[in-house]
Coordinates of C-alpha atoms and ligand atoms in Angstrom, one line a residue:
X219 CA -7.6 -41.6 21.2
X220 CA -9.4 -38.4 21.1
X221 CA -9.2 -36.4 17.8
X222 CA -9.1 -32.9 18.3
X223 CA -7.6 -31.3 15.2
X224 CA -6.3 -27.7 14.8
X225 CA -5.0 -26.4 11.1
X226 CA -3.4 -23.3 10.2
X227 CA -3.4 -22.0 7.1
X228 CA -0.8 -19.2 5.0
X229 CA -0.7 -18.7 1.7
X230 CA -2.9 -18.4 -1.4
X231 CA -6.5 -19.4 -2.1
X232 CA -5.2 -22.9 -3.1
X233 CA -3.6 -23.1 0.0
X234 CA -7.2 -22.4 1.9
X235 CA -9.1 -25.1 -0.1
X236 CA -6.7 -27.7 0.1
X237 CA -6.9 -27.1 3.9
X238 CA -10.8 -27.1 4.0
X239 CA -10.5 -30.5 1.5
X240 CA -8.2 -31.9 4.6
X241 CA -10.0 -30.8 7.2
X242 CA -13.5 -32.1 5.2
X243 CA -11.5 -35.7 5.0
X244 CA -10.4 -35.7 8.9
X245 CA -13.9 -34.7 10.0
X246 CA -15.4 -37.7 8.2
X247 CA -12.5 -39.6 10.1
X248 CA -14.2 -38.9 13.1
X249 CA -11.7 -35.6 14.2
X250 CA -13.4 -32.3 15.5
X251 CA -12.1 -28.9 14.7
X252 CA -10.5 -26.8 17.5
X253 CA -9.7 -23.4 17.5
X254 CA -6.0 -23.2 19.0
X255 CA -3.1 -25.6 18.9
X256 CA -3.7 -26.1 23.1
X257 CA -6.5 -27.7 22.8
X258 CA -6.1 -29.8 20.2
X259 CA -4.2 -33.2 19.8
X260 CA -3.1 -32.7 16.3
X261 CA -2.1 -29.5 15.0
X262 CA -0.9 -29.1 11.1
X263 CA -0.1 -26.4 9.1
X264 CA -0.5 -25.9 5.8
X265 CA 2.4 -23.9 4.2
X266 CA 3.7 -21.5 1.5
X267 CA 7.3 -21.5 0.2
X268 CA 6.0 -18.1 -2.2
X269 CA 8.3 -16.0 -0.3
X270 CA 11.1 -16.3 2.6
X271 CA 8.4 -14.4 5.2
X272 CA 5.7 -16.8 4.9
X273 CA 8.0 -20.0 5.7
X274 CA 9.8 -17.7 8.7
X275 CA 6.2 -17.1 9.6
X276 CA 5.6 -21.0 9.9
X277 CA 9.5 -21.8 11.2
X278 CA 8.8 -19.4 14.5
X279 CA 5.4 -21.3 15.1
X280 CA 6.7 -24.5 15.3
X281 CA 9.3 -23.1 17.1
X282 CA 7.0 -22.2 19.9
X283 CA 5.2 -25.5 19.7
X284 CA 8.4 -27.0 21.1
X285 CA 7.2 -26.4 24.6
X286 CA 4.1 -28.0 24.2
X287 CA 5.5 -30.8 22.4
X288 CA 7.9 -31.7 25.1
X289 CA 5.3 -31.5 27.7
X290 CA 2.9 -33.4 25.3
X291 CA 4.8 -35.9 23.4
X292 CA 1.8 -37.6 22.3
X293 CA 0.3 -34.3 20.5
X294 CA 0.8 -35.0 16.8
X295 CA 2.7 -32.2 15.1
X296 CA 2.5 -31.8 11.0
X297 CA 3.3 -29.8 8.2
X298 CA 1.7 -30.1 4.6
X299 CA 1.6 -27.8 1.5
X300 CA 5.0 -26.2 -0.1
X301 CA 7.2 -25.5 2.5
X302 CA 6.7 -29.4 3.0
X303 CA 7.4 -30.0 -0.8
X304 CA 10.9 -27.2 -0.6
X305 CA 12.2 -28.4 2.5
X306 CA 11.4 -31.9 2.8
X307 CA 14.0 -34.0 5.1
X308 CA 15.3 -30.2 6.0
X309 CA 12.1 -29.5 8.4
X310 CA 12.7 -32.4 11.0
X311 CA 16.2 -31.2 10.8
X312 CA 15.1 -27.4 11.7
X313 CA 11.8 -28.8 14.2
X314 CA 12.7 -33.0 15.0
X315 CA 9.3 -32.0 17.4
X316 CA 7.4 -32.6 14.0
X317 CA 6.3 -36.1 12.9
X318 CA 5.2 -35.3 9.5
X319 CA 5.8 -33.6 6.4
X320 CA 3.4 -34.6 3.7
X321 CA 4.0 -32.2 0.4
X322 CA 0.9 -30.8 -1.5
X323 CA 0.3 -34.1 -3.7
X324 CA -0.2 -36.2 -0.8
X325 CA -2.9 -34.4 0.8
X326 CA -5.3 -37.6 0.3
X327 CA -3.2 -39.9 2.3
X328 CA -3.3 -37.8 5.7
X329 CA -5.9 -39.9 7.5
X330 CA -3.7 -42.9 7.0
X331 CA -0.6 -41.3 7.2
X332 CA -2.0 -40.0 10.8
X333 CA -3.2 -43.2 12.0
X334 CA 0.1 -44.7 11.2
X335 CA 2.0 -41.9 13.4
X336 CA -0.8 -42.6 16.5
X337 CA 0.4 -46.1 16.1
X338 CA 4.4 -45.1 16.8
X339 CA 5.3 -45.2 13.0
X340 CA 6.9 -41.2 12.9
X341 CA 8.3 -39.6 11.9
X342 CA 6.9 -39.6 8.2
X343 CA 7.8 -37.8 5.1
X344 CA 5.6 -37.9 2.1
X345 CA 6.3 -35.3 -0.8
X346 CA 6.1 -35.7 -4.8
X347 CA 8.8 -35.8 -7.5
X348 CA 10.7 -33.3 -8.5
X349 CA 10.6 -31.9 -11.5
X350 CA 13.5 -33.0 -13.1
X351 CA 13.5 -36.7 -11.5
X352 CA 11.6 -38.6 -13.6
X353 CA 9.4 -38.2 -17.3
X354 CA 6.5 -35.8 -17.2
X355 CA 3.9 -38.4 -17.1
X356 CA 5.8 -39.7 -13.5
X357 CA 6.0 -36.3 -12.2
X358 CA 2.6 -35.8 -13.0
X359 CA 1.3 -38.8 -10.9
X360 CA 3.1 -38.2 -8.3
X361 CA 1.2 -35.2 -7.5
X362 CA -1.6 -37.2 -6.4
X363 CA -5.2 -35.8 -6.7
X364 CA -7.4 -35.1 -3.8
X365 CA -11.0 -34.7 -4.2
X366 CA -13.0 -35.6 -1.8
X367 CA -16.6 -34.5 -1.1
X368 CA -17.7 -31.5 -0.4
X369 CA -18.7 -30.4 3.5
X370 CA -20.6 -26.7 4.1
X371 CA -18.9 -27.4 7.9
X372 CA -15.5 -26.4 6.4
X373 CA -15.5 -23.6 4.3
X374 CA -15.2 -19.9 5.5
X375 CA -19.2 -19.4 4.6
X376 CA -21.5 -22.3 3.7
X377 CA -22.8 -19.7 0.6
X378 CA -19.3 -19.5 -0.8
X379 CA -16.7 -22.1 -2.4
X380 CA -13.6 -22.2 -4.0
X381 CA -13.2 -25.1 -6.7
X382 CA -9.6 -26.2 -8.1
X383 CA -10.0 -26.6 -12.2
X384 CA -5.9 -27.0 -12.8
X385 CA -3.3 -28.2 -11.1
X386 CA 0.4 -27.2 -11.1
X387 CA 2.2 -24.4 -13.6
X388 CA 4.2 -24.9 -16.7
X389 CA 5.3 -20.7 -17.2
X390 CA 8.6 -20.8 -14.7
X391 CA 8.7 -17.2 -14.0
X392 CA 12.1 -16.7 -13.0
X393 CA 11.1 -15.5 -9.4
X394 CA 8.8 -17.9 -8.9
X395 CA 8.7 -21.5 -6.9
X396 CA 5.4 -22.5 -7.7
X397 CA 5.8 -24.5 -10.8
X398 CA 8.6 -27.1 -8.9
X399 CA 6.4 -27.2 -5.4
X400 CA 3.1 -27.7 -7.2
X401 CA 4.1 -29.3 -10.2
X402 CA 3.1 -29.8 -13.8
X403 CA 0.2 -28.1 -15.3
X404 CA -2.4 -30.6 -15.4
X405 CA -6.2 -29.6 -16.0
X406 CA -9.0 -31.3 -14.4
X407 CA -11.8 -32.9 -16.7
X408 CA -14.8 -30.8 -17.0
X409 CA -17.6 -32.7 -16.5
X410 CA -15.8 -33.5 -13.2
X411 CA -15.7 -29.7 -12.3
X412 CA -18.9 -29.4 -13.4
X413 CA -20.7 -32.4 -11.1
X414 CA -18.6 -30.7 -8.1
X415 CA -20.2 -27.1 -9.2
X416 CA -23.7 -28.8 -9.3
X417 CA -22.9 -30.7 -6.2
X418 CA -21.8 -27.4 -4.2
X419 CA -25.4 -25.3 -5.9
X420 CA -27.2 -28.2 -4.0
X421 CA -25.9 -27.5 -1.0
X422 CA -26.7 -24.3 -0.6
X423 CA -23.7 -22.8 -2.1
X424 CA -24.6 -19.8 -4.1
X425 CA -20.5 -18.2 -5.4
X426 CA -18.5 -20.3 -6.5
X427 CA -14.5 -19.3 -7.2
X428 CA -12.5 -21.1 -10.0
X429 CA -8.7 -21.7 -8.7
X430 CA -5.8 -21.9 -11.0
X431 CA -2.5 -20.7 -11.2
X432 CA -2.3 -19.7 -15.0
X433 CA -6.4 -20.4 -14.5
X434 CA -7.4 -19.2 -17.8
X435 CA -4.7 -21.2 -19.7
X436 CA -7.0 -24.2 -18.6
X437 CA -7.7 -26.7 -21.6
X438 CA -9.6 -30.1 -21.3
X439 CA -8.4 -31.4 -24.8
X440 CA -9.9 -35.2 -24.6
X441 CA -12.4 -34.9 -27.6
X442 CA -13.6 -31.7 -28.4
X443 CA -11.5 -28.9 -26.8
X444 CA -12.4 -26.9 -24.7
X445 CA -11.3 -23.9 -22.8
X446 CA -11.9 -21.9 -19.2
X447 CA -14.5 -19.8 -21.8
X448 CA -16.1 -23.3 -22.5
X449 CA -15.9 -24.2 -19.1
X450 CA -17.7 -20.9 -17.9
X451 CA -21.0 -21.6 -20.4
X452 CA -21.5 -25.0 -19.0
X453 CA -20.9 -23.6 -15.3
X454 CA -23.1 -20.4 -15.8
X455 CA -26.1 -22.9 -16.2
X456 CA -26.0 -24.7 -12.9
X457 CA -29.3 -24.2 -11.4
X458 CA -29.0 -22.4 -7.9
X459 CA -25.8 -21.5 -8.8
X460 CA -25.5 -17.4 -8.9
X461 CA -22.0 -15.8 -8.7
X462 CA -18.8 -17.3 -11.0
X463 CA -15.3 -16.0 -10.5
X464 CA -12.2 -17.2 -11.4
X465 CA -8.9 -16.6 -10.3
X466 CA -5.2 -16.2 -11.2
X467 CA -5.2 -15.0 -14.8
X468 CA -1.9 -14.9 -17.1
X469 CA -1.7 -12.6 -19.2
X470 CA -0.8 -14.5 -22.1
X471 CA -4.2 -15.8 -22.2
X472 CA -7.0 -13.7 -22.1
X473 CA -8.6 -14.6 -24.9
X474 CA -11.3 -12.8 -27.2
X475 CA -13.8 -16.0 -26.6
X476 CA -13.0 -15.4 -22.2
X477 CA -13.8 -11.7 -22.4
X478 CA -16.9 -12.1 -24.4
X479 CA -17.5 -14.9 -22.3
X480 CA -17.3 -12.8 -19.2
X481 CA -19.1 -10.3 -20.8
X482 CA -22.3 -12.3 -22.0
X483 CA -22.5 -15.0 -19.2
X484 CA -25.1 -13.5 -16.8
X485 CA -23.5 -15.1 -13.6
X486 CA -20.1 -14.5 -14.5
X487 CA -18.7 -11.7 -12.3
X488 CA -17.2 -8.5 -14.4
X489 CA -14.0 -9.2 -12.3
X490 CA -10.2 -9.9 -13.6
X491 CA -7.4 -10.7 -11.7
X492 CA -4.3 -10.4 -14.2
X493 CA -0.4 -9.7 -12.5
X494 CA 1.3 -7.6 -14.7
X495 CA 4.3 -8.1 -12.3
X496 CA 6.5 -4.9 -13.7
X497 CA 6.0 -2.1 -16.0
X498 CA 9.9 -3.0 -17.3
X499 CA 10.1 -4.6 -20.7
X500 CA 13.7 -5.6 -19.3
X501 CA 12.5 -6.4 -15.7
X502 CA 9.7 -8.1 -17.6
X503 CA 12.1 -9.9 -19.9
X504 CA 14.2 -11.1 -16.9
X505 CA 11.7 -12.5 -15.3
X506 CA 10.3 -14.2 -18.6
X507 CA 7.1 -13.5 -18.0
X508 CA 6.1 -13.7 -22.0
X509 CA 4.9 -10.0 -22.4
X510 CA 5.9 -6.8 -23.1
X511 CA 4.5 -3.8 -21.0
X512 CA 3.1 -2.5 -24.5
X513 CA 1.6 -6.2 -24.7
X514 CA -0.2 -5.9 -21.3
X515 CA -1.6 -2.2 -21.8
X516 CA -2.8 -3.8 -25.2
X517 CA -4.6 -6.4 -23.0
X518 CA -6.1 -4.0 -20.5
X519 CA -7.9 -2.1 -23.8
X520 CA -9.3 -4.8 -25.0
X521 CA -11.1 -6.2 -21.4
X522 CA -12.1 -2.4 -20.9
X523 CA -13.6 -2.6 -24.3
X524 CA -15.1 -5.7 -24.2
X525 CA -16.5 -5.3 -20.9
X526 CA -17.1 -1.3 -19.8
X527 CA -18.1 -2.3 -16.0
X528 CA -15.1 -4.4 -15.6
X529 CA -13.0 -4.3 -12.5
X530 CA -9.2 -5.1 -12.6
X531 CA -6.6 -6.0 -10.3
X532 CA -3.1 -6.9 -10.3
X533 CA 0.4 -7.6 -8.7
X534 CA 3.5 -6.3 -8.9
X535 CA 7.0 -7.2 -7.3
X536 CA 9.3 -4.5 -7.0
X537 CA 13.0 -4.8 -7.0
X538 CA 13.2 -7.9 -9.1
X539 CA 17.2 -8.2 -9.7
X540 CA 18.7 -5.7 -11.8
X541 CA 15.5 -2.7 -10.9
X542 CA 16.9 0.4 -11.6
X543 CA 14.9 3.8 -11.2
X544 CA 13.9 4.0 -14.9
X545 CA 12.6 0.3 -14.4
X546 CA 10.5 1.0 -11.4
X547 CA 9.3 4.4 -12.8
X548 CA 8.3 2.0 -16.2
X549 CA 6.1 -0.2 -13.6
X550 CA 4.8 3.3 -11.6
X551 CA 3.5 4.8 -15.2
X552 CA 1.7 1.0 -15.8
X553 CA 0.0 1.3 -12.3
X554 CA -1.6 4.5 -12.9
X555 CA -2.6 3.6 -16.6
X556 CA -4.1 0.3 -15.3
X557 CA -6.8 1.8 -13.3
X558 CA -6.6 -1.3 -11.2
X559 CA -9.2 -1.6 -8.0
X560 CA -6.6 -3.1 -6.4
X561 CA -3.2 -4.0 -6.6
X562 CA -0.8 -7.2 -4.4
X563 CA 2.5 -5.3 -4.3
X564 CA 5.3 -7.9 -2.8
X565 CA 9.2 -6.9 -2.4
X566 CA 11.3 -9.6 -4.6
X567 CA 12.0 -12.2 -2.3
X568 CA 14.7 -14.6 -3.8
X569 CA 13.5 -18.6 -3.7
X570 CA 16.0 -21.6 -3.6
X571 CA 16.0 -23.4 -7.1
X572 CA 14.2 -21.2 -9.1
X573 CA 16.0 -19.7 -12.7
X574 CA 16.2 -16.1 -11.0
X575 CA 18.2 -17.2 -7.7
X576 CA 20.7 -19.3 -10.0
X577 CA 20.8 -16.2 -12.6
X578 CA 21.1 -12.9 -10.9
X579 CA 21.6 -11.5 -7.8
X580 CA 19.5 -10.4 -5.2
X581 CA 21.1 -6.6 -5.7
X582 CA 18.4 -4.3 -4.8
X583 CA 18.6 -2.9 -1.2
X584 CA 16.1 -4.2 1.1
X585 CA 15.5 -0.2 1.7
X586 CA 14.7 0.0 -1.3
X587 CA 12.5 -2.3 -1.8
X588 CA 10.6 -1.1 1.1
X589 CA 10.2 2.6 -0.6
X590 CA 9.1 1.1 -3.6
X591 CA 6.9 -0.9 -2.3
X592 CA 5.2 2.1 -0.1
X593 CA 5.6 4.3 -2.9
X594 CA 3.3 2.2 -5.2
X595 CA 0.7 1.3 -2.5
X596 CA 0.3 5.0 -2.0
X597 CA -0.5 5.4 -5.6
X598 CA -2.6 2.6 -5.9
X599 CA -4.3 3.6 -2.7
X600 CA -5.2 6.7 -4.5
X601 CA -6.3 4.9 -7.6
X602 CA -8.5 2.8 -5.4
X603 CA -10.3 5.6 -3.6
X604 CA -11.1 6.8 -6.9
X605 CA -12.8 3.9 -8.0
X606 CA -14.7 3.5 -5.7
X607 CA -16.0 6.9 -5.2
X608 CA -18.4 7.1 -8.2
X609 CA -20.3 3.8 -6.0
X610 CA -21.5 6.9 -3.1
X611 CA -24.7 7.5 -3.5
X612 CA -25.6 4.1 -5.6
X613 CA -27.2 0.9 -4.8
X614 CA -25.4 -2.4 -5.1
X615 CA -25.6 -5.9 -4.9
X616 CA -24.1 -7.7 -2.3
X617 CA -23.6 -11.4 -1.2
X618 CA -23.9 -11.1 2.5
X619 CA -21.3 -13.1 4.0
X620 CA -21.8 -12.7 7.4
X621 CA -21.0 -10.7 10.2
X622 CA -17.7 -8.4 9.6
X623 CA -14.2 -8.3 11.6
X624 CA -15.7 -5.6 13.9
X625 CA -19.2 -7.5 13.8
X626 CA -17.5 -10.9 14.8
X627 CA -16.3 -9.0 18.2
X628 CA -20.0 -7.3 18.9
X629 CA -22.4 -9.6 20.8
X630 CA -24.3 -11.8 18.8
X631 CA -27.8 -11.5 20.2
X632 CA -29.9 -11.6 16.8
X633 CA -29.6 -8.1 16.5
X634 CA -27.9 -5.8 14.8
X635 CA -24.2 -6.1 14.1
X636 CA -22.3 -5.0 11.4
X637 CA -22.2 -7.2 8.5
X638 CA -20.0 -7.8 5.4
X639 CA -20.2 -8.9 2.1
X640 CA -18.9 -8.3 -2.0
X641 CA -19.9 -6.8 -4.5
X642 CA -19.9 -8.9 -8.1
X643 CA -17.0 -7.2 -8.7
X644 CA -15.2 -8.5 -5.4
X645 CA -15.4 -5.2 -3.5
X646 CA -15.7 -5.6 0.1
X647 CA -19.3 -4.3 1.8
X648 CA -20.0 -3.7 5.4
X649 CA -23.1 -2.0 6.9
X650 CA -25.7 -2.8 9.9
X651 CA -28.0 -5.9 9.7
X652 CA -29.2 -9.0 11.4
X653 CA -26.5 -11.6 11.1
X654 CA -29.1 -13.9 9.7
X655 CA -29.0 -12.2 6.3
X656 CA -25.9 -14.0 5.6
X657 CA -26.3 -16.1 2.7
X658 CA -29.0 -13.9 0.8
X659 CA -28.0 -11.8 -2.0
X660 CA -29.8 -8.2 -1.6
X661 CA -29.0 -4.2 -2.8
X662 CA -27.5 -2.1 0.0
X663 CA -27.1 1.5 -1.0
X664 CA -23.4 3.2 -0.4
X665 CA -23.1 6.0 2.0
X666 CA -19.1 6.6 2.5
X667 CA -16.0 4.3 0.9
X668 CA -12.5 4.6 1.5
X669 CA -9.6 2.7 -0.9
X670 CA -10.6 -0.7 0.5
X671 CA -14.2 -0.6 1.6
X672 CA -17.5 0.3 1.0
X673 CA -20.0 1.4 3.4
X674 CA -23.4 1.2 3.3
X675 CA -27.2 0.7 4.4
X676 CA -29.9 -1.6 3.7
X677 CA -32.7 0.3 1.8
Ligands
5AD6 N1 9.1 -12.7 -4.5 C1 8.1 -11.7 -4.3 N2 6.8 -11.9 -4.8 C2 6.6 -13.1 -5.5 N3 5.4 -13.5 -6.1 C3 5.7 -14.8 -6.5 N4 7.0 -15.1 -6.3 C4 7.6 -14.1 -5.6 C5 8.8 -13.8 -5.1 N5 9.8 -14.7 -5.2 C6 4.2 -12.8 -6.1 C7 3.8 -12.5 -7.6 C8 2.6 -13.4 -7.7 C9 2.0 -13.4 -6.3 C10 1.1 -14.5 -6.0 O1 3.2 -13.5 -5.5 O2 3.4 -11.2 -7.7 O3 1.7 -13.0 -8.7
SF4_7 FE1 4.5 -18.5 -10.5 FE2 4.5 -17.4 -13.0 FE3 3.3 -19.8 -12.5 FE4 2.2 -17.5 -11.6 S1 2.5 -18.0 -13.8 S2 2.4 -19.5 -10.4 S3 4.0 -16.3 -11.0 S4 5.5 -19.4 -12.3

């Protein structure tokens, strides 16, 4: 049987390395990577339940790889990640053309699980506990780990990688499904994150991005405890090693010790993603978030005092249940005071099972939402522009990542094309080069930016 394997991908950063960490495994199985679901013998994608767009997203793609399914009955069809873990059973019933649903805790047993299916064995359905089906330690383990080596073949840039430090989430936001598709919180041990660090510098890899949900609530308590701060000053000295991030932070948890760490660690980037979600104490409340708005400007002081250079971004869902003007005009005066380089703004999507679908209803128009929404990216667009405005004229360091969206459609003759890369702060860099600069870390001086972009020339 030929093994041509084609994986799409929606969702967050989690959801693109635990695709790369499938795609690593089925390449060492003796797959090859395609580039559409034509040409390819087994096509999976790997899902998000975060809101009801993403999953119509993935329902109207299977729905057009009906055709090809009937035509090519032998062309494996699978689905993985949360919208495996939601809908379970409820997929084959909506697509019977797919042969496997395998939820985000049984990522490791795909090889097998698609060996079984070549041998006539479909359709299959492999997906974790729920949360309320067993004791935590049961729920725990059946969200199976998956960890296996590292391939440069796999990842969006060989110079670049994104390394899981904690599982699950424990907070429930009201809105949000996360903690029953993913599970309990469960940190990973950190010498293990740290051999997997070392093992990534030595290939090459030069960034490294820490993923978490609640990332900096991370705690390794077997003997002496330690923390994402700890965690950062064994990481920072990993020879080769030159760029740390670390993404999502709560609120709740950004601790004195983190910001100093940030502050003091040479390769830890000046960059903080922390969701404020609302500028509402009652919208805040209702969707138990654990802060007040006074709370979170607190938080934004002390990161702005403890680190001057720091760049902050957020998220923010407007019309939450129960939004009224005042509310939304408590979350625009938040957005302006935050200064953020960049804010996710998402309109309220409700999500089966979670505390906010069973508690309120979904009573802000969708018109609404949508002039929320527009108003606050206007705003933040503004707010954006801003910040980067004071970079024109400057020099900066950039990770060169390769060539850019434009660059990728120019010919690729060794010459010139344009190029992208980020800033240690995560802003986004394009200007002319030779696409074999990607991978080195050099200054490029800023000529023009606009809200999302910088653009500039190599001195
Ligand atoms: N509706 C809209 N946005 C949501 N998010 C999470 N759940 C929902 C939902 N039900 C947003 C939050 C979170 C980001 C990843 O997605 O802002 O921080
Ligand atoms: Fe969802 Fe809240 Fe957990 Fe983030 S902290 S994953 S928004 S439940």
């Amino acid at each position: 049987m030929s093994k041509r394997l084609y994986i799409q991908t929606v969702g967050c950063q989690m959801n693109v390395l635990d695709s790369e960490l499938v795609a690593a495994d089925l390449l060492r199985a003796g797959y090859e990577l395609v580039d559409s679901p034509r040409k390819a013998d087994t096509i999976l994608f790997n899902t998000c339940s975060v809101r009801q767009h993403a999953e119509d997203k993935i329902y109207s793609a299977l729905g057009r790889l009906k055709r090809i399914k009937d035509r090519h009955p032998q062309k494996i069809v699978g689905v993985l990640g949360c919208m495996a873990q939601k809908d379970r059973q409820g997929i084959f019933h909506r697509a019977p053309h797919v042969d496997l649903v395998v939820g985000p805790g049984q990522l490791g047993r795909l090889p097998a699980l698609l060996e079984r299916i070549a041998a006539g064995e479909g359709p299959l359905l492999e997906v974790s506990l729920d949360r309320n089906a067993g004791n935590r330690v049961s729920v725990q383990q059946s969200f199976e780990r998956h960890d296996p080596l590292r391939i440069a073949e796999t990842r969006p840039t060989p110079y670049q990688a994104m390394v899981r430090i904690m599982f699950g989430c424990d907070k429930f936001c009201t809105y949000c499904v996360v903690p029953s598709v993913r599970g309990p919180e469960q940190s990973r041990p950190a010498e293990e994150i740290e051999a997997e660090v070392r093992g990534l510098a030595d290939q090459g890899c030069l960034e490294v991005t820490l993923l978490g949900q609640t990332v900096n609530s991370y705690r390794d308590d077997r003997g002496r405890k330690l923390r994402l701060a700890d965690l950062l000053l064994r990481l920072d000295a990993v020879e080769g090693l030159r760029r740390l991030k670390f993404v999502t932070n709560h609120p709740r948890h950004v601790s004195d010790e983190l910001l100093q760490a940030v502050r003091d660690l040479p390769k830890v980037s000046p960059y903080l993603h922390v969701p404020a979600q609302s500028g509402s104490d009652r919208i805040l409340r209702r969707m138990k978030r654990g802060y007040t708005a006074e709370a979170y400007r607190e938080m934004l002081c002390r990161i702005r005092e403890t680190i001057p250079e720091v760049a902050i971004t957020s998220d923010f869902i407007v019309g939450f249940p129960g939004e009224t003007d005042e509310d939304f005009d408590r979350t625009i005066a938040l957005l302006r005071e935050g200064r953020f380089k960049n804010s996710f703004i998402f309109k309220y999507s409700p999500r089966p099972k979670t505390k906010a679908v069973e508690l309120y209803a979904d009573d802000v128009p969708d018109e609404v939402k949508r002039r929320r929404n527009n108003e606050l990216l206007a705003i933040q667009n503004a707010i954006s522009l801003r910040d980067n405005q004071p970079l024109v004229g400057r020099s900066v360091e950039i990770l060169v990542e390769g060539p850019s969206k434009a660059g990728r459609k120019q010919p690729d003759n060794g010459h010139v094309v344009q190029l992208g890369g980020r800033t240690v702060d995560d802003r986004i860099v394009v200007f002319d080069g030779p696409p074999r600069l990607a991978g080195q870390i050099l200054a490029v001086e800023i000529e023009k930016v606009d809200a999302f972009t910088l653009f500039g020339r190599i001195r």
